[in-house]
Amino acid sequence: MIVANTDFLCEKRLKGLDLNLHLLYKNSIFAIDRLLTNYKAVFPFFTNHTFEHSEQVINYCNIIAGSENIEKLNADEIYILLMGASLHDVGMGISESDIYELKYNIKGFAEYEHNHPYTTLSELARKFHQEFGAEFVKKYRDVFEIPTDEHLYCICQVIRGHRKMDFLDKKEFSPRYMLQNGNAVRLPYIASLVKLADEIDVTSDRNLFFDYSVTDSRWSKKQTMCYKCHKAIKKLCIKDSVLTLCFDTQDNDVYTEIMNMQNKVHKTFKEFADVVKSQNDFTLMQNSVCFLRQF
């Protein structure tokens, strides 16, 4: 059964709870949209990382959480979720000058750069894009009209969390991060939800205007395989409480790579499920995730 009735759940909920935060989010979208397109200058042959991708991540957050859980979130949590999901890939397209400035704030960057002296600037940006994204948002917080330091911290943790982070580490992801207004932000749930939603955005409609029949000698072998997998994965459904990504391919190499993707998404789903079980505030709406081959 194709998922229905989840469109704009977070957005509608935020508008109903807090018109001011909803307006701040709406106002930020124009700047975010413009900034996210910058990735094309650095990674011209990558899959879509524009605001269209961020919108789909938010859509998948709505699907995975469902109305039951979204209604449990307060206005600040929803605002942080929407901003974190919207900005999670902003580090993919920051300028060279920002990279040189912000790299000194990133733990482990100097050591990695020293041990990999021939790594290109774009490769470094890609590897650390979640950290660059968080530092970029800190630097330009006024552009995004982020209201308080606490909101800024939480948004940056969501951005950082869509890559390699331990959501059960209470120092990094407080189960109840308190804001000055008295609201608690359940960071592990929000960050792990965004990460899972990001990882399942692998269907062919992610690249609506891409001609899959064309190949380019400038693509790497890995990039070519990535496009082939995107072409093969047709849609997301929910079947018997399982998040199901349906695909169709006769190419054994593509099939093998999709199975590798499934293993990665399984791990992320388990991280999310562990967070839900540990917090006891939310309900796990799906039992698992799988990739289903259709002929």
Coordinates of C-alpha atoms in Angstrom, one line a residue:
M1 CA 0.0 0.0 0.0
I2 CA 1.4 3.4 -1.0
V3 CA 1.7 5.8 2.0
A4 CA -1.0 8.5 2.0
N5 CA -2.3 11.3 4.2
T6 CA 1.1 12.3 5.5
D7 CA 1.8 15.4 3.3
F8 CA 3.0 18.4 5.3
L9 CA 2.3 16.9 8.7
C10 CA 5.2 18.7 10.4
E11 CA 4.6 22.0 8.6
K12 CA 0.9 22.0 9.4
R13 CA 1.5 21.1 13.0
L14 CA 4.1 23.9 13.5
K15 CA 1.7 26.4 12.0
G16 CA -1.0 25.3 14.4
L17 CA 1.3 25.5 17.4
D18 CA 3.4 28.6 16.8
L19 CA 2.8 31.1 14.0
N20 CA 6.1 32.9 14.8
L21 CA 8.3 29.8 14.5
H22 CA 6.4 28.8 11.4
L23 CA 7.1 32.2 9.9
L24 CA 10.8 32.0 10.7
Y25 CA 10.9 28.7 9.0
K26 CA 9.1 30.0 5.9
N27 CA 11.3 33.0 5.8
S28 CA 14.5 30.9 5.8
I29 CA 13.4 28.6 2.9
F30 CA 14.4 31.1 0.2
A31 CA 18.0 31.5 1.5
I32 CA 18.2 27.7 2.1
D33 CA 17.0 27.0 -1.5
R34 CA 19.6 29.3 -3.0
L35 CA 22.4 28.0 -0.9
L36 CA 21.7 24.3 -1.5
T37 CA 22.1 24.7 -5.3
N38 CA 25.7 25.6 -4.7
Y39 CA 26.6 22.0 -4.4
K40 CA 26.4 21.7 -8.2
A41 CA 29.5 23.9 -8.5
V42 CA 31.5 21.5 -6.3
F43 CA 29.9 18.2 -7.2
P44 CA 28.4 18.6 -10.7
F45 CA 27.8 14.9 -11.1
F46 CA 26.3 14.1 -7.7
T47 CA 22.7 13.1 -7.2
N48 CA 20.3 15.8 -6.2
H49 CA 21.2 17.7 -3.0
T50 CA 19.0 20.7 -3.6
F51 CA 16.1 21.8 -1.5
E52 CA 14.0 19.3 -3.5
H53 CA 16.0 16.6 -1.7
S54 CA 15.5 18.3 1.7
E55 CA 11.7 18.5 1.0
Q56 CA 11.7 14.8 0.3
V57 CA 13.6 14.1 3.5
I58 CA 10.9 16.1 5.4
N59 CA 8.2 14.1 3.6
Y60 CA 9.8 10.9 4.7
C61 CA 10.1 12.2 8.2
N62 CA 6.3 12.7 8.1
I63 CA 5.8 9.2 6.8
I64 CA 8.1 7.4 9.3
A65 CA 6.9 9.3 12.3
G66 CA 3.2 9.5 11.3
S67 CA 0.6 11.8 12.9
E68 CA 0.7 9.9 16.2
N69 CA 4.3 10.9 16.9
I70 CA 4.3 14.3 15.2
E71 CA 1.4 15.3 17.6
K72 CA 3.7 14.5 20.5
L73 CA 6.3 17.0 19.3
N74 CA 6.2 20.5 20.6
A75 CA 6.6 23.6 18.4
D76 CA 10.3 24.0 19.1
E77 CA 11.0 20.3 18.2
I78 CA 9.2 20.6 14.9
Y79 CA 10.9 23.8 14.0
I80 CA 14.3 22.2 14.8
L81 CA 13.4 19.1 12.8
L82 CA 12.3 21.2 9.7
M83 CA 15.4 23.4 9.9
G84 CA 17.8 20.5 10.5
A85 CA 16.3 18.5 7.6
S86 CA 16.3 21.5 5.3
L87 CA 19.9 22.4 6.1
H88 CA 21.4 18.9 6.5
D89 CA 23.4 19.0 3.2
V90 CA 24.3 22.7 3.2
G91 CA 27.9 21.8 3.8
M92 CA 28.1 20.2 0.4
G93 CA 28.3 23.6 -1.4
I94 CA 30.0 26.1 0.9
S95 CA 32.7 28.3 -0.6
E96 CA 36.4 27.6 -0.7
S97 CA 37.0 30.6 1.6
D98 CA 34.5 29.3 4.1
I99 CA 36.1 25.9 4.0
Y100 CA 39.5 27.4 4.8
E101 CA 38.0 29.5 7.6
L102 CA 35.7 26.8 9.2
K103 CA 38.0 23.8 9.0
Y104 CA 39.9 24.9 12.1
N105 CA 36.7 24.4 14.1
I106 CA 36.2 20.8 13.0
K107 CA 37.5 18.1 15.3
G108 CA 39.8 15.6 13.4
F109 CA 40.0 17.7 10.2
A110 CA 43.6 18.8 10.6
E111 CA 44.8 15.3 11.4
Y112 CA 42.9 13.8 8.4
E113 CA 44.2 16.5 6.1
H114 CA 47.8 15.9 7.3
N115 CA 47.5 12.1 6.7
H116 CA 45.8 12.6 3.3
P117 CA 47.9 15.4 1.7
Y118 CA 46.7 14.7 -1.8
T119 CA 42.9 14.7 -1.1
T120 CA 41.2 17.4 -3.0
L121 CA 39.3 20.2 -1.4
S122 CA 36.0 18.9 -2.7
E123 CA 36.7 15.4 -1.3
L124 CA 37.5 16.9 2.1
A125 CA 34.2 18.9 1.9
R126 CA 32.3 15.8 1.0
K127 CA 33.8 13.7 3.9
F128 CA 33.2 16.4 6.5
H129 CA 30.1 18.1 5.0
Q130 CA 28.0 17.5 8.1
E131 CA 30.6 19.3 10.2
F132 CA 31.1 22.1 7.7
G133 CA 27.3 22.4 7.4
A134 CA 27.0 22.9 11.2
E135 CA 29.8 25.4 11.3
F136 CA 28.3 27.3 8.3
V137 CA 24.9 27.6 10.0
K138 CA 26.6 28.9 13.1
K139 CA 28.5 31.5 11.1
Y140 CA 25.4 32.7 9.1
R141 CA 22.7 32.1 11.7
D142 CA 21.2 35.6 11.1
V143 CA 20.6 34.7 7.5
F144 CA 18.4 31.8 8.7
E145 CA 16.8 33.9 11.5
I146 CA 17.4 31.3 14.1
P147 CA 15.9 32.7 17.3
T148 CA 18.1 31.5 20.1
D149 CA 21.5 29.9 20.8
E150 CA 19.7 26.8 22.0
H151 CA 17.7 26.4 18.8
L152 CA 21.0 26.9 16.9
Y153 CA 22.7 24.2 18.9
C154 CA 19.9 21.7 18.3
I155 CA 19.7 22.4 14.6
C156 CA 23.5 22.0 14.2
Q157 CA 23.3 18.7 16.1
V158 CA 20.7 17.4 13.7
I159 CA 22.9 18.5 10.8
R160 CA 25.9 16.7 12.3
G161 CA 23.8 13.7 13.2
H162 CA 22.9 12.7 9.6
R163 CA 26.3 11.2 9.4
K164 CA 28.4 9.1 11.8
M165 CA 27.1 9.9 15.3
D166 CA 25.9 7.9 18.3
F167 CA 22.4 9.0 19.1
L168 CA 22.5 7.3 22.5
D169 CA 25.5 9.5 23.6
K170 CA 23.7 11.8 26.0
K171 CA 26.6 14.3 25.9
E172 CA 26.0 14.8 22.1
F173 CA 22.3 14.1 22.0
S174 CA 20.5 15.0 25.2
P175 CA 17.3 13.1 25.6
R176 CA 15.7 16.2 26.9
Y177 CA 17.7 19.3 25.9
M178 CA 16.0 22.2 27.8
L179 CA 15.3 25.5 26.1
Q180 CA 15.0 28.8 28.0
N181 CA 11.2 28.8 27.4
G182 CA 10.9 25.6 29.3
N183 CA 10.3 23.2 26.4
A184 CA 12.4 20.1 26.1
V185 CA 13.9 19.0 22.8
R186 CA 14.2 15.3 22.4
L187 CA 17.3 15.5 20.2
P188 CA 18.0 11.7 19.7
Y189 CA 14.6 11.2 18.2
I190 CA 14.7 14.2 15.8
A191 CA 18.3 13.6 14.7
S192 CA 17.9 9.8 14.1
L193 CA 14.6 10.4 12.3
V194 CA 16.2 12.9 9.9
K195 CA 19.1 10.5 9.2
L196 CA 16.8 7.6 8.4
A197 CA 14.7 9.8 6.1
D198 CA 17.8 11.0 4.3
E199 CA 19.1 7.5 3.7
I200 CA 15.9 6.2 2.2
D201 CA 15.7 9.1 -0.4
V202 CA 17.2 6.9 -3.1
T203 CA 14.3 6.4 -5.5
S204 CA 14.5 7.4 -9.2
D205 CA 12.4 10.5 -8.7
R206 CA 15.2 12.1 -6.6
N207 CA 16.7 13.1 -10.0
L208 CA 13.6 14.1 -11.9
F209 CA 15.5 15.8 -14.8
F210 CA 18.3 13.3 -15.1
D211 CA 18.6 11.3 -18.3
Y212 CA 19.7 7.9 -17.1
S213 CA 20.3 6.7 -20.7
V214 CA 23.3 9.1 -21.0
T215 CA 26.7 8.3 -19.6
D216 CA 29.6 10.7 -19.1
S217 CA 33.3 9.8 -19.1
R218 CA 33.8 12.3 -16.2
W219 CA 31.7 10.2 -13.9
S220 CA 33.6 8.0 -11.5
K221 CA 32.8 4.3 -11.4
K222 CA 31.1 4.8 -8.1
Q223 CA 29.0 7.7 -9.4
T224 CA 27.9 5.6 -12.4
M225 CA 26.8 2.8 -10.1
C226 CA 25.0 5.3 -7.9
Y227 CA 22.9 6.6 -10.8
K228 CA 22.1 3.0 -11.9
C229 CA 20.8 2.2 -8.4
H230 CA 18.7 5.3 -8.3
K231 CA 17.2 4.4 -11.7
A232 CA 16.4 0.9 -10.5
I233 CA 14.7 1.9 -7.2
K234 CA 11.2 3.0 -8.2
K235 CA 9.2 3.9 -5.1
L236 CA 8.8 3.8 -1.3
C237 CA 5.8 1.9 0.0
I238 CA 4.7 0.6 3.4
K239 CA 3.9 -3.1 3.3
D240 CA 2.8 -4.9 6.5
S241 CA 4.4 -2.2 8.6
V242 CA 7.7 -2.5 6.7
L243 CA 9.3 0.5 5.0
T244 CA 9.7 -1.0 1.5
L245 CA 11.8 0.3 -1.3
C246 CA 10.7 -1.4 -4.5
F247 CA 13.3 -1.9 -7.3
D248 CA 13.6 -3.6 -10.6
T249 CA 16.9 -4.5 -12.3
Q250 CA 18.4 -7.3 -14.3
D251 CA 21.9 -6.1 -13.7
N252 CA 23.7 -8.3 -11.1
D253 CA 26.1 -5.6 -10.2
V254 CA 23.3 -3.2 -9.5
Y255 CA 21.5 -5.8 -7.5
T256 CA 24.6 -6.4 -5.4
E257 CA 25.0 -2.7 -4.7
I258 CA 21.3 -2.3 -3.8
M259 CA 21.8 -5.1 -1.3
N260 CA 24.8 -3.2 0.2
M261 CA 22.5 -0.2 0.4
Q262 CA 19.9 -2.3 2.2
N263 CA 22.5 -3.3 4.8
K264 CA 23.4 0.3 5.5
V265 CA 19.7 1.4 5.7
H266 CA 19.1 -1.6 8.1
K267 CA 21.8 -0.3 10.4
T268 CA 20.3 3.2 10.4
F269 CA 16.8 1.9 11.0
K270 CA 18.1 -0.1 14.0
E271 CA 19.7 3.1 15.3
F272 CA 16.3 4.9 15.0
A273 CA 14.5 2.0 16.6
D274 CA 16.9 1.9 19.5
V275 CA 16.3 5.6 20.1
V276 CA 12.5 5.1 20.1
K277 CA 12.8 2.2 22.6
S278 CA 15.2 4.1 24.8
Q279 CA 13.1 7.3 25.1
N280 CA 9.6 5.7 25.6
D281 CA 8.0 8.9 24.4
F282 CA 7.3 7.8 20.9
T283 CA 5.9 4.8 19.0
L284 CA 7.8 2.8 16.3
M285 CA 5.4 2.9 13.4
Q286 CA 7.3 0.5 11.2
N287 CA 8.9 -2.8 12.2
S288 CA 11.8 -2.8 9.7
V289 CA 13.0 -1.6 6.3
C290 CA 13.7 -3.7 3.2
F291 CA 14.4 -3.5 -0.5
L292 CA 12.0 -5.6 -2.5
R293 CA 12.8 -6.8 -6.0
Q294 CA 9.9 -6.6 -8.4
F295 CA 9.8 -8.1 -11.9

